[in-house]
Short mmCIF file of C-alpha atoms in Angstrom, two decimals:
data_model
loop_
_atom_site.label_atom_id
_atom_site.label_comp_id
_atom_site.label_asym_id
_atom_site.label_seq_id
_atom_site.Cartn_x
_atom_site.Cartn_y
_atom_site.Cartn_z
CA MET A 1 -75.73 36.97 87.39
CA ARG A 2 -74.03 40.07 88.48
CA TRP A 3 -74.76 43.61 88.16
CA TYR A 4 -73.12 47.01 87.34
CA GLY A 5 -74.32 50.74 87.40
CA PHE A 6 -72.98 53.64 86.13
CA GLY A 7 -74.46 57.61 85.76
CA PHE A 8 -76.01 59.69 88.34
CA ASN A 9 -75.18 58.52 91.77
CA ALA A 10 -75.97 61.43 94.30
CA PHE A 11 -78.33 59.34 96.54
CA GLY A 12 -76.04 56.39 96.21
CA GLN A 13 -78.14 54.14 93.89
CA ILE A 14 -75.17 52.63 92.66
CA TYR A 15 -72.46 52.59 95.53
CA LEU A 16 -72.49 54.52 99.07
CA ASN A 17 -69.96 56.85 99.80
CA GLU A 18 -68.61 58.33 103.32
CA LYS A 19 -70.82 61.39 103.10
CA LEU A 20 -74.03 59.29 102.07
CA ILE A 21 -73.34 56.78 104.87
CA LYS A 22 -73.61 59.90 107.17
CA GLY A 23 -76.42 61.11 105.61
CA GLU A 24 -75.35 63.89 103.72
CA CYS A 25 -76.05 64.88 100.02
CA SER A 26 -72.94 63.84 97.77
CA ASP A 27 -71.77 66.83 96.04
CA GLY A 28 -68.05 65.29 94.27
CA ALA A 29 -67.71 64.84 91.03
CA ASP A 30 -66.53 61.27 91.80
CA GLU A 31 -69.42 60.71 93.97
CA LEU A 32 -71.97 62.11 92.13
CA LYS A 33 -71.21 60.76 88.61
CA VAL A 34 -69.89 56.99 88.06
CA ILE A 35 -68.55 57.08 84.47
CA SER A 36 -67.21 53.58 84.55
CA PRO A 37 -69.42 50.64 85.05
CA THR A 38 -69.14 49.46 88.67
CA GLU A 39 -70.40 46.42 90.25
CA LEU A 40 -72.88 46.68 92.47
CA ALA A 41 -72.69 45.30 96.10
CA ARG A 42 -74.91 43.00 97.38
CA ASP A 43 -77.34 44.58 99.55
CA GLU A 44 -76.97 44.21 103.24
CA CYS A 45 -80.49 43.78 104.07
CA CYS A 46 -80.39 40.77 101.45
CA VAL A 47 -77.84 38.96 100.63
CA LYS A 48 -79.02 37.00 98.18
CA THR A 49 -78.29 37.16 94.19
CA VAL A 50 -80.19 40.17 92.65
CA CYS A 51 -82.30 38.70 89.82
CA GLN A 52 -83.84 42.18 88.43
CA ILE A 53 -83.00 45.97 88.93
CA ARG A 54 -85.82 48.57 89.10
CA ALA A 55 -84.89 52.18 88.98
CA SER A 56 -86.20 55.77 89.16
CA TRP A 57 -84.43 59.33 89.28
CA SER A 58 -82.83 59.00 92.92
CA ARG A 59 -83.90 55.27 94.02
CA ARG A 60 -83.04 51.76 92.72
CA ALA A 61 -85.00 48.72 94.13
CA SER A 62 -83.26 45.15 93.85
CA LEU A 63 -85.64 42.67 93.65
CA HIS A 64 -84.26 39.18 94.87
CA LEU A 65 -86.69 36.05 93.60
CA ASP A 66 -84.63 33.15 94.93
CA GLY A 67 -85.77 31.08 97.90
CA ASP A 68 -87.78 34.04 100.31
CA SER A 69 -88.23 36.68 97.67
CA CYS A 70 -87.86 40.41 98.57
CA ALA A 71 -86.97 43.80 97.69
CA CYS A 72 -84.22 46.33 98.90
CA LEU A 73 -83.85 49.68 98.53
CA ALA A 74 -80.80 51.83 97.47
CA GLY A 75 -80.84 55.75 96.98
CA PHE A 76 -83.00 58.51 98.57
CA LEU A 77 -84.35 58.10 101.61
CA SER A 78 -83.64 54.92 102.28
CA ALA A 79 -80.10 54.80 103.86
CA SER A 80 -81.47 53.17 107.12
CA ASN A 81 -84.94 51.64 107.58
CA GLU A 82 -85.90 54.43 109.90
CA SER A 83 -85.62 56.41 106.66
CA SER A 84 -88.83 54.94 104.72
CA GLY A 85 -91.86 53.27 106.46
CA VAL A 86 -91.36 50.08 104.01
CA SER A 87 -88.88 47.60 104.87
CA VAL A 88 -87.54 44.61 103.41
CA LYS A 89 -89.81 42.26 105.79
CA ASP A 90 -92.60 44.20 103.97
CA THR A 91 -91.71 43.14 100.81
CA ARG A 92 -91.23 39.29 101.28
CA GLY A 93 -93.09 36.69 98.95
CA CYS A 94 -93.02 39.67 96.50
CA LYS A 95 -92.95 38.58 92.79
CA ASP A 96 -92.47 41.79 91.37
CA ALA A 97 -91.76 45.27 92.19
CA SER A 98 -91.17 49.01 90.58
CA ILE A 99 -90.01 51.99 92.03
CA SER A 100 -90.77 55.89 91.40
CA GLU A 101 -90.34 59.14 93.13
CA SER A 102 -92.84 58.48 95.65
CA TYR A 103 -94.17 55.07 95.52
CA LEU A 104 -92.73 51.31 95.61
CA THR A 105 -95.23 48.81 93.91
CA LEU A 106 -95.18 45.33 95.24
CA ALA A 107 -96.88 42.62 93.50
CA PHE A 108 -97.75 39.55 95.56
CA PRO A 109 -99.65 36.25 94.20
CA ASP A 110 -103.01 36.99 95.77
CA ARG A 111 -102.36 41.43 95.83
CA ILE A 112 -100.58 44.42 94.77
CA GLU A 113 -99.66 47.38 97.45
CA CYS A 114 -98.31 50.64 96.92
CA TRP A 115 -95.97 52.02 99.75
CA ASP A 116 -95.16 55.87 99.84
CA VAL A 117 -91.41 55.62 100.48
CA GLN A 118 -91.50 59.56 101.02
CA LYS A 119 -93.94 58.82 104.46
CA GLU A 120 -92.37 56.30 107.93
CA GLU A 121 -95.66 54.64 107.53
CA ASN A 122 -95.98 51.11 108.45
CA THR A 123 -98.88 50.28 106.05
CA PRO A 124 -99.22 50.46 102.63
CA SER A 125 -100.80 53.47 101.16
CA TRP A 126 -103.11 51.52 98.46
CA SER A 127 -103.54 47.90 98.10
CA MET A 128 -106.03 45.64 96.06
CA GLU A 129 -106.56 41.97 95.86
CA ILE A 130 -105.73 40.13 92.58
CA THR A 131 -106.98 37.08 91.01
CA PRO A 132 -104.29 35.37 89.15
CA GLU A 133 -105.50 34.75 85.64
CA SER A 134 -105.56 31.14 85.00
CA SER A 135 -104.65 30.96 80.86
CA GLY A 136 -102.14 32.93 79.64
CA PRO A 137 -98.81 34.44 80.45
CA SER A 138 -97.90 35.81 83.88
CA LEU A 139 -98.08 39.56 83.80
CA ASP A 140 -94.85 42.03 84.89
CA LEU A 141 -95.65 45.23 86.62
CA PRO A 142 -97.09 47.53 85.63
CA LEU A 143 -99.14 45.67 83.93
CA VAL A 144 -102.08 43.62 86.48
CA PRO A 145 -105.51 41.13 85.53
CA GLY A 146 -107.41 44.07 83.93
CA GLY A 147 -105.12 46.96 83.46
CA TYR A 148 -102.38 48.15 85.12
CA ILE A 149 -100.56 50.30 87.98
CA ALA A 150 -99.99 53.84 87.67
CA THR A 151 -97.36 55.71 89.61
CA LYS A 152 -99.25 58.16 91.02
CA PRO A 153 -102.92 58.21 92.39
CA PRO A 154 -105.72 56.76 91.42
CA PHE A 155 -103.31 53.89 91.47
CA TYR A 156 -105.22 51.40 89.26
CA ARG A 157 -105.96 52.04 85.64
CA SER A 158 -108.34 49.33 83.35
CA LEU A 159 -107.34 48.66 80.21
CA SER A 160 -109.61 47.33 77.18
CA PRO A 161 -109.91 43.40 77.03
CA HIS A 162 -109.40 43.44 73.04
CA LEU A 163 -105.78 45.18 73.73
CA LYS A 164 -104.55 41.66 75.13
CA ALA A 165 -101.70 43.52 76.84
CA LYS A 166 -98.23 41.50 76.64
CA SER A 167 -96.08 44.39 78.49
CA LEU A 168 -96.25 48.28 78.88
CA ALA A 169 -93.74 50.87 79.88
CA LEU A 170 -95.07 54.21 81.53
CA SER A 171 -92.90 57.27 81.81
CA ALA A 172 -93.78 60.53 83.67
CA GLY A 173 -96.34 61.38 80.59
CA HIS A 174 -96.95 58.66 77.96
CA ALA A 175 -97.45 54.96 78.15
CA ILE A 176 -96.45 52.47 74.73
CA LEU A 177 -98.28 49.28 75.21
CA LEU A 178 -97.29 45.91 73.33
CA SER A 179 -99.78 43.27 72.46
CA GLU A 180 -99.68 39.58 72.25
CA SER A 181 -99.98 40.12 68.65
CA GLY A 182 -97.26 41.92 68.71
CA ALA A 183 -99.08 44.99 68.25
CA VAL A 184 -98.09 48.61 69.73
CA TYR A 185 -100.30 51.13 71.41
CA THR A 186 -99.49 54.28 72.91
CA TRP A 187 -101.39 56.75 74.34
CA GLY A 188 -100.85 60.48 76.66
CA LEU A 189 -98.89 63.58 76.08
CA GLY A 190 -97.61 63.96 72.36
CA SER A 191 -96.03 67.21 72.92
CA HIS A 192 -92.62 65.84 71.37
CA GLY A 193 -94.17 63.12 68.85
CA GLN A 194 -93.36 60.50 71.23
CA LEU A 195 -96.66 58.59 70.68
CA GLY A 196 -95.46 57.76 66.82
CA HIS A 197 -98.74 59.17 65.44
CA GLY A 198 -97.10 61.43 63.11
CA GLY A 199 -98.27 64.70 65.18
CA LEU A 200 -97.22 66.16 68.34
CA SER A 201 -100.96 66.12 69.50
CA SER A 202 -102.03 64.04 72.89
CA GLU A 203 -103.98 60.78 72.79
CA GLU A 204 -106.44 59.86 76.12
CA GLU A 205 -106.91 56.63 74.90
CA PRO A 206 -104.61 53.71 73.50
CA ARG A 207 -104.21 54.27 69.54
CA THR A 208 -102.16 51.73 67.46
CA VAL A 209 -99.22 52.88 66.05
CA GLU A 210 -100.29 52.40 62.45
CA ALA A 211 -96.83 52.98 61.07
CA LEU A 212 -95.80 49.68 62.89
CA TRP A 213 -98.66 47.76 61.75
CA GLY A 214 -97.95 44.19 60.08
CA MET A 215 -94.56 44.39 62.14
CA PRO A 216 -94.89 42.29 65.35
CA MET A 217 -92.65 43.76 68.05
CA SER A 218 -91.02 42.10 70.96
CA CYS A 219 -90.49 44.26 73.08
CA VAL A 220 -91.20 48.19 74.11
CA ALA A 221 -89.51 51.16 76.36
CA THR A 222 -90.18 54.69 76.95
CA GLY A 223 -88.06 57.45 77.82
CA GLY A 224 -89.07 61.17 78.99
CA TRP A 225 -89.86 62.08 75.45
CA HIS A 226 -89.26 59.23 73.64
CA SER A 227 -90.32 55.74 72.49
CA VAL A 228 -88.51 52.78 71.44
CA CYS A 229 -89.77 49.23 70.41
CA ILE A 230 -87.95 46.01 68.93
CA SER A 231 -89.05 43.91 65.88
CA ASP A 232 -89.35 40.08 66.19
CA GLY A 233 -86.26 39.99 63.97
CA GLY A 234 -84.26 42.19 66.41
CA ASP A 235 -84.69 45.65 64.40
CA LEU A 236 -84.82 48.53 66.67
CA TYR A 237 -87.55 51.33 66.19
CA VAL A 238 -87.49 54.87 67.46
CA TRP A 239 -89.74 57.76 67.90
CA GLY A 240 -89.74 61.30 69.86
CA TRP A 241 -87.40 64.07 70.72
CA ASN A 242 -84.06 63.86 69.65
CA GLU A 243 -82.80 66.82 71.69
CA SER A 244 -79.51 65.21 73.08
CA GLY A 245 -79.33 62.35 70.80
CA GLN A 246 -81.55 59.76 72.64
CA LEU A 247 -82.86 58.70 69.29
CA GLY A 248 -79.67 58.04 67.80
CA LEU A 249 -80.74 60.10 64.89
CA PRO A 250 -78.41 63.17 64.14
CA SER A 251 -78.86 66.14 66.38
CA ARG A 252 -77.98 69.38 65.63
CA GLY A 253 -76.61 70.46 69.24
CA LEU A 254 -74.52 67.80 69.88
CA ARG A 255 -72.82 67.90 66.23
CA LYS A 256 -71.95 71.53 66.98
CA ALA A 257 -73.11 73.04 63.66
CA PRO A 258 -73.35 76.28 63.36
CA GLN A 259 -76.80 77.91 63.95
CA GLN A 260 -78.47 78.74 61.15
CA GLN A 261 -81.38 81.03 60.72
CA ARG A 262 -84.33 78.79 59.99
CA SER A 263 -88.20 79.36 59.24
CA PRO A 264 -91.06 79.13 61.26
CA GLN A 265 -91.58 75.09 60.12
CA ALA A 266 -88.41 73.90 60.74
CA GLY A 267 -86.45 73.20 64.37
CA ALA A 268 -88.05 71.83 67.68
CA ARG A 269 -91.13 74.10 67.20
CA CYS A 270 -94.53 73.09 65.20
CA GLN A 271 -97.21 75.53 65.30
CA ASP A 272 -99.62 72.49 63.09
CA PRO A 273 -99.16 69.26 64.65
CA ASP A 274 -100.84 67.30 62.13
CA PRO A 275 -98.25 67.64 58.91
CA CYS A 276 -94.84 67.52 61.01
CA THR A 277 -94.28 63.86 60.21
CA SER A 278 -90.21 64.84 61.47
CA LEU A 279 -89.76 68.00 62.44
CA THR A 280 -85.89 68.42 60.56
CA GLU A 281 -83.62 71.71 60.30
CA GLU A 282 -82.89 71.66 56.75
CA PRO A 283 -79.26 72.78 55.54
CA GLN A 284 -79.07 76.05 54.44
CA GLU A 285 -77.07 77.57 51.29
CA GLY A 286 -73.93 76.37 51.32
CA GLU A 287 -74.06 73.49 53.74
CA LYS A 288 -73.43 69.66 52.32
CA GLN A 289 -77.11 68.37 51.34
CA GLU A 290 -76.32 65.52 53.93
CA GLU A 291 -76.53 67.17 57.05
CA VAL A 292 -80.07 66.98 57.79
CA PHE A 293 -80.07 67.00 61.95
CA ILE A 294 -83.52 65.33 63.45
CA SER A 295 -85.04 67.36 66.19
CA ILE A 296 -88.27 65.54 66.52
CA GLN A 297 -88.97 62.22 64.88
CA ALA A 298 -93.12 61.78 64.79
CA PHE A 299 -93.23 58.77 62.75
CA PRO A 300 -91.24 55.99 63.65
CA ALA A 301 -87.99 55.08 62.06
CA LEU A 302 -85.46 52.28 61.75
CA LEU A 303 -82.44 52.85 63.60
CA ASP A 304 -79.28 51.22 62.17
CA ILE A 305 -76.22 50.29 64.09
CA THR A 306 -73.06 49.42 63.30
CA PRO A 307 -71.75 46.89 62.78
CA PRO A 308 -75.32 45.42 61.86
CA CYS A 309 -76.53 43.38 64.74
CA GLU A 310 -79.73 41.94 66.46
CA ILE A 311 -81.20 43.90 69.10
CA LYS A 312 -82.97 41.54 72.38
CA THR A 313 -83.77 43.81 74.57
CA VAL A 314 -83.49 47.83 75.04
CA SER A 315 -84.21 50.55 78.20
CA CYS A 316 -84.79 54.27 78.08
CA GLY A 317 -83.50 56.95 80.54
CA SER A 318 -84.69 60.28 80.47
CA ARG A 319 -82.91 61.48 77.48
CA HIS A 320 -80.69 58.30 76.77
CA THR A 321 -81.18 54.41 75.29
CA ALA A 322 -79.25 51.72 76.38
CA ALA A 323 -79.57 48.46 74.27
CA VAL A 324 -78.29 44.60 74.00
CA THR A 325 -77.53 42.16 70.81
CA THR A 326 -78.46 38.76 71.20
CA THR A 327 -74.48 38.69 70.98
CA GLY A 328 -74.34 40.12 74.44
CA ASP A 329 -72.92 43.97 73.84
CA LEU A 330 -74.42 46.89 75.29
CA TYR A 331 -75.07 50.02 73.09
CA THR A 332 -76.08 53.25 74.66
CA TRP A 333 -76.52 56.65 73.14
CA GLY A 334 -78.10 60.03 74.26
CA TRP A 335 -77.15 62.19 77.25
CA GLY A 336 -74.47 61.73 78.77
CA ASN A 337 -73.39 64.19 81.19
CA TYR A 338 -73.52 61.75 84.36
CA GLY A 339 -71.52 58.90 82.79
CA GLN A 340 -74.98 57.18 82.31
CA LEU A 341 -73.67 55.53 78.91
CA GLY A 342 -70.71 53.93 80.00
CA GLN A 343 -68.30 55.34 77.64
CA ARG A 344 -65.65 56.30 80.61
CA SER A 345 -66.60 59.93 79.79
CA LEU A 346 -69.16 62.73 80.44
CA THR A 347 -69.75 62.65 76.37
CA SER A 348 -73.07 62.79 74.97
CA SER A 349 -73.71 60.86 71.55
CA ASP A 350 -76.38 60.61 69.09
CA GLU A 351 -74.56 57.57 67.37
CA PRO A 352 -75.09 54.07 69.27
CA GLN A 353 -71.75 53.24 70.77
CA ARG A 354 -70.41 49.68 72.10
CA VAL A 355 -69.77 49.73 75.42
CA GLU A 356 -66.12 48.19 75.39
CA PHE A 357 -65.66 47.54 79.27
CA PHE A 358 -67.86 44.49 79.16
CA ARG A 359 -65.89 42.65 76.41
CA GLU A 360 -62.44 43.96 77.72
CA GLN A 361 -63.49 42.02 80.90
CA GLN A 362 -64.94 38.90 79.23
CA LEU A 363 -68.82 39.50 80.36
CA SER A 364 -71.73 38.68 78.48
CA VAL A 365 -74.43 41.47 78.70
CA VAL A 366 -78.10 39.88 79.40
CA ASP A 367 -80.12 42.73 80.95
CA VAL A 368 -80.34 46.80 80.75
CA VAL A 369 -82.58 49.00 83.20
CA CYS A 370 -82.12 52.65 82.55
CA GLY A 371 -82.78 55.27 85.29
CA ALA A 372 -83.67 58.63 84.18
CA TRP A 373 -79.94 59.70 84.42
CA ASN A 374 -78.33 56.32 84.97
CA THR A 375 -78.03 52.83 83.73
CA PHE A 376 -78.02 49.58 85.26
CA VAL A 377 -76.78 45.97 83.59
CA ALA A 378 -76.61 42.32 84.40
CA VAL A 379 -73.71 40.14 82.90
CA VAL A 380 -72.91 36.89 82.56
CA LYS A 381 -69.22 35.55 82.48
CA GLU A 382 -68.60 35.05 78.72
CA VAL A 383 -68.09 31.01 77.96
CA ALA A 384 -65.12 30.03 76.01
#
């Protein structure tokens, strides 16, 4: 399996250039914005095959799980081992990892460790012993037995046992949880409809997304202000903010439609959150009736991709989304100003578009992981 990356590269998250090796910030457009999928070099600190990628705005963590497992960092403050207190030696034996702008979280068979990557400390900032659950499937970060690990202190947050969490996706302001039964729960900030409850209110505790009730889901993901999930049948549901087309729904800003005077209830603002199911910009007199633009989608909406396909996995950046089909194709949409859509341009899109690069190279996409402003893709050679 090989990994490719594209998008924001100011700190060498995708590849290192001469300036970054010297410790200088990259300012050239070709170095800052990687618009074409570029294969990741094997980490000098760990020459094994990369099994998984975790990404934040300025960093990438490569998780190597074959043999003596370990995690390697790339990006801000990781050009040399002196830049950050955590070293590859400290990560040996870890089974999972997650990275944020401040902390690297490592999951070992018997403990969880959080390392402050902004400080030159030789010990973790926080750790917790864990007892692996004897029954049920193993948990992936941020889930741990009894709860989950947050991106900032207090790190351990408990979850009610009745949720029976299967997976959990965290953004800076909200969370989306998938239960073993396929139910979806959300909580946190709701100002852009990202919780999917039909309004713009926030929730302190996990609340069922009732619009999805009765439709088992298999995967969840969260962006900066939007959320997505995949049904057992491979359908994709989206909700939240659509300012950059990250939902794959019509966005006025991207279509460059003439600005019209709107009523107070239209557009991106809503004073009363309760009735705001979907904040749309209605066509004015003289406009075609089919031209309806979605600013905020506060209920889950089924997203149609052309040609019809089944979605296997999905990931979200701050304002873009990437999905892998069961046939090995990659589709991207949303904000593309750093080339994070992989379309060999800096264009944004409110329509899912296939990334043709991988087909041209006869590569089948098997996984995708989005950083805030970039995208990482795992591929295998297509079988003839």
